[in-house]
Amino acid sequence: SVIDACKQARLWRRALDFLNDMKEDGIKPNAVTYSVVIAACGNGGQWRKALELLDEMKEQKIKINV
């Protein structure tokens, strides 16, 4: 996916932008989408943002799969 390509290129901000675009367009991200964006943030050293996304998943009752 496009978000995975962002992760591979260490473009965590762009991956996050795609996630936000999905939500704005009414597309509900699933666990796989969140996992890739969280990994992108982790690759970019953005651990705080990654933890925020995990919290967001919990709030939306999306099962966290490790």
Coordinates of N, CA and C in Angstrom, one line a residue:
S1 N 0.8 -1.2 0.0 CA 0.0 0.0 0.0 C 0.9 1.2 0.0
V2 N 0.2 2.4 -0.2 CA 1.0 3.6 -0.3 C 1.5 3.9 1.1
I3 N 0.8 3.6 2.2 CA 1.3 3.9 3.5 C 2.5 3.0 3.8
D4 N 2.5 1.8 3.4 CA 3.6 0.9 3.6 C 4.9 1.4 2.9
A5 N 4.7 2.0 1.7 CA 5.8 2.6 0.9 C 6.4 3.8 1.7
C6 N 5.5 4.5 2.3 CA 6.0 5.6 3.2 C 6.8 5.1 4.4
K7 N 6.3 4.0 4.9 CA 7.0 3.4 6.1 C 8.4 3.0 5.6
Q8 N 8.5 2.3 4.5 CA 9.8 1.8 3.9 C 10.7 3.0 3.7
A9 N 10.2 4.1 3.2 CA 11.0 5.3 2.9 C 11.3 6.2 4.1
R10 N 10.8 5.7 5.3 CA 10.9 6.5 6.5 C 10.2 7.9 6.4
L11 N 9.1 7.9 5.7 CA 8.3 9.1 5.5 C 7.1 9.1 6.5
W12 N 7.4 9.1 7.8 CA 6.4 8.9 8.8 C 5.3 10.0 8.7
R13 N 5.7 11.2 8.4 CA 4.7 12.3 8.4 C 3.7 12.1 7.2
R14 N 4.2 11.6 6.1 CA 3.3 11.3 5.0 C 2.4 10.2 5.3
A15 N 2.9 9.2 5.9 CA 2.1 8.0 6.3 C 1.0 8.5 7.2
L16 N 1.3 9.4 8.2 CA 0.3 10.0 9.1 C -0.7 10.8 8.3
D17 N -0.2 11.5 7.3 CA -1.1 12.3 6.4 C -2.1 11.4 5.7
F18 N -1.7 10.3 5.2 CA -2.6 9.4 4.5 C -3.6 8.8 5.5
L19 N -3.2 8.5 6.7 CA -4.1 8.0 7.7 C -5.2 9.1 8.0
N20 N -4.8 10.3 8.2 CA -5.7 11.4 8.5 C -6.6 11.7 7.3
D21 N -6.1 11.6 6.0 CA -6.9 11.7 4.8 C -8.0 10.7 4.8
M22 N -7.6 9.4 5.1 CA -8.6 8.3 5.1 C -9.8 8.7 6.1
K23 N -9.4 9.1 7.3 CA -10.4 9.4 8.3 C -11.3 10.6 7.8
E24 N -10.7 11.6 7.2 CA -11.5 12.7 6.8 C -12.4 12.3 5.6
D25 N -12.0 11.3 4.8 CA -12.9 10.9 3.7 C -13.9 9.8 4.2
G26 N -14.0 9.6 5.5 CA -15.0 8.7 6.0 C -14.6 7.2 5.9
I27 N -13.3 6.9 5.6 CA -12.8 5.6 5.5 C -12.2 5.2 6.9
K28 N -12.7 4.2 7.5 CA -12.3 3.8 8.8 C -11.1 2.9 8.7
P29 N -9.9 3.4 9.2 CA -8.7 2.5 9.2 C -8.9 1.3 10.0
N30 N -8.3 0.2 9.6 CA -8.3 -1.0 10.3 C -7.0 -1.3 11.1
A31 N -6.9 -2.4 11.7 CA -5.7 -2.7 12.5 C -4.4 -2.7 11.7
V32 N -4.5 -3.2 10.5 CA -3.4 -3.3 9.6 C -2.9 -1.9 9.2
T33 N -3.8 -1.0 8.9 CA -3.5 0.4 8.5 C -2.8 1.1 9.7
Y34 N -3.4 0.9 10.9 CA -2.8 1.5 12.0 C -1.4 1.0 12.3
S35 N -1.2 -0.3 12.2 CA 0.0 -1.0 12.4 C 1.2 -0.4 11.5
V36 N 0.8 -0.2 10.3 CA 1.8 0.3 9.3 C 2.2 1.7 9.7
V37 N 1.2 2.5 10.0 CA 1.5 3.9 10.4 C 2.3 4.0 11.7
I38 N 1.9 3.1 12.6 CA 2.7 3.1 13.9 C 4.1 2.7 13.6
A39 N 4.3 1.7 12.8 CA 5.7 1.3 12.4 C 6.4 2.4 11.7
A40 N 5.8 3.1 10.9 CA 6.4 4.3 10.2 C 6.8 5.3 11.2
C41 N 6.0 5.6 12.2 CA 6.3 6.5 13.2 C 7.5 6.0 14.0
G42 N 7.5 4.7 14.3 CA 8.6 4.1 15.1 C 9.9 4.2 14.3
N43 N 9.9 3.9 13.0 CA 11.1 4.0 12.1 C 11.6 5.4 12.1
G44 N 10.7 6.4 12.2 CA 11.1 7.8 12.2 C 11.5 8.4 13.6
G45 N 11.5 7.5 14.6 CA 11.8 7.9 15.9 C 10.7 8.7 16.6
Q46 N 9.5 8.6 16.1 CA 8.4 9.3 16.7 C 7.6 8.4 17.6
W47 N 8.2 7.9 18.7 CA 7.6 7.0 19.6 C 6.3 7.5 20.3
R48 N 6.4 8.8 20.6 CA 5.2 9.4 21.3 C 4.0 9.4 20.4
K49 N 4.2 9.7 19.1 CA 3.1 9.6 18.2 C 2.6 8.2 18.0
A50 N 3.5 7.3 17.9 CA 3.1 5.9 17.8 C 2.3 5.4 19.0
L51 N 2.6 5.9 20.2 CA 1.8 5.5 21.4 C 0.5 6.2 21.3
E52 N 0.4 7.4 20.8 CA -0.9 8.1 20.7 C -1.8 7.3 19.7
L53 N -1.2 6.8 18.7 CA -2.0 6.0 17.7 C -2.5 4.7 18.4
L54 N -1.7 4.1 19.2 CA -2.1 2.9 19.9 C -3.3 3.2 20.8
D55 N -3.2 4.4 21.5 CA -4.3 4.8 22.3 C -5.6 5.1 21.5
E56 N -5.4 5.6 20.3 CA -6.5 5.9 19.4 C -7.2 4.6 19.0
M57 N -6.4 3.6 18.7 CA -6.9 2.3 18.4 C -7.8 1.7 19.5
K58 N -7.3 1.8 20.7 CA -8.0 1.3 21.9 C -9.3 2.1 22.0
E59 N -9.3 3.4 21.9 CA -10.5 4.2 22.0 C -11.6 3.8 20.9
Q60 N -11.1 3.4 19.7 CA -12.0 3.0 18.7 C -12.3 1.5 18.7
K61 N -11.9 0.8 19.7 CA -12.1 -0.6 19.9 C -11.6 -1.5 18.8
I62 N -10.4 -1.0 18.2 CA -9.7 -1.8 17.2 C -8.7 -2.7 17.9
K63 N -8.9 -4.0 17.6 CA -8.0 -5.0 18.3 C -6.6 -4.8 17.9
I64 N -5.7 -4.7 18.9 CA -4.3 -4.5 18.6 C -3.7 -5.9 18.5
N65 N -3.1 -6.1 17.3 CA -2.4 -7.4 17.0 C -0.9 -7.2 16.9
V66 N -0.2 -7.9 17.7 CA 1.2 -7.7 17.8 C 1.9 -8.8 17.0

